[in-house]
Amino acid sequence: KAGVTQTPRYLIKTRGQQVTLSCSPISGHRSVSWYQQTPGQGLQFLFEYFSETQRNKGNFPGRFSGRQFSNSRSEMNVSTLELGDSALYLCASSPDRADYEQYFGPGTRLTVT
Amino acid sequence: AQTVTQSQPEMSVQEAETVTLSCTYDTSESDYYLFWYKQPPSRQMILVIRQEAYKQQNATENRFSVNFQKAAKSFSLKISDSQLGDAAMYFCAYSIGGSNYKLTFGKGTLLTVNP
């Protein structure tokens, strides 16, 4: 079974631009969670999607949004990029919301200049 | 709010030796899970071991075992017979039962394994 894939792996954007990151979960997994990883704040939960609906959201501004498609693939969007948005963005999938093991993708490294 | 604290930013161990990584957490929940995740330099986060709070027996996975002290809210990871491939960042994480899609992570411990 293929693992969680994220595209692109690396991205460089300019302040003020917007960006879209993609996550394809493991086949059959319906829950997709997103995390932001920075040296200062560590790993922080962004949001979770299940059956195309955002079920939970972390403490991030409205510039961070996402969606999930019927095939469970998920995208996250960051608008009006700020320098502080530079981070590794990880997505994780699991079969269901209560499953204790999340399978992580390799991440997308976003650099905002 | 739940918090997870890893007090050791860095640790090192000699190959074949044993090392223990510390983690404490704070929660008022009774149903929760604790995890240790490993993030090697390639960045792919991998689950090492998990512990259900309702289980008194400490979890073990091959060379990895935990010391779960529920009253003290402590959850340490012991790696026996350390191997070069164990070198990675280790994160302690917590989730509320039934909501395991949302992990709260500690800041991590960077483990170096010396040959």
Short mmCIF file of C-alpha atoms in Angstrom, two decimals, chain A residues 31 48 50 94-102, chain B residues 33 35 95-102:
data_model
loop_
_atom_site.label_atom_id
_atom_site.label_comp_id
_atom_site.label_asym_id
_atom_site.label_seq_id
_atom_site.Cartn_x
_atom_site.Cartn_y
_atom_site.Cartn_z
CA SER A 31 -9.31 11.25 8.20
CA GLU A 48 -8.60 17.82 10.50
CA PHE A 50 -13.15 13.74 7.69
CA SER A 94 -5.82 7.45 9.56
CA PRO A 95 -8.67 5.12 8.71
CA ASP A 96 -11.05 6.79 11.11
CA ARG A 97 -11.07 9.62 13.61
CA ALA A 98 -10.71 7.37 16.61
CA ASP A 99 -7.83 5.35 15.25
CA TYR A 100 -4.84 5.82 17.45
CA GLU A 101 -2.18 5.63 14.78
CA GLN A 102 -1.66 8.43 12.36
CA TYR B 33 -3.39 8.00 24.67
CA PHE B 35 2.71 8.14 21.91
CA SER B 95 -4.35 12.63 22.31
CA ILE B 96 -7.74 12.42 23.90
CA GLY B 97 -9.45 9.10 23.45
CA GLY B 98 -11.77 9.14 20.46
CA SER B 99 -10.01 12.19 19.06
CA ASN B 100 -6.74 10.68 18.06
CA TYR B 101 -6.67 12.74 14.90
CA LYS B 102 -5.45 15.63 17.01
#
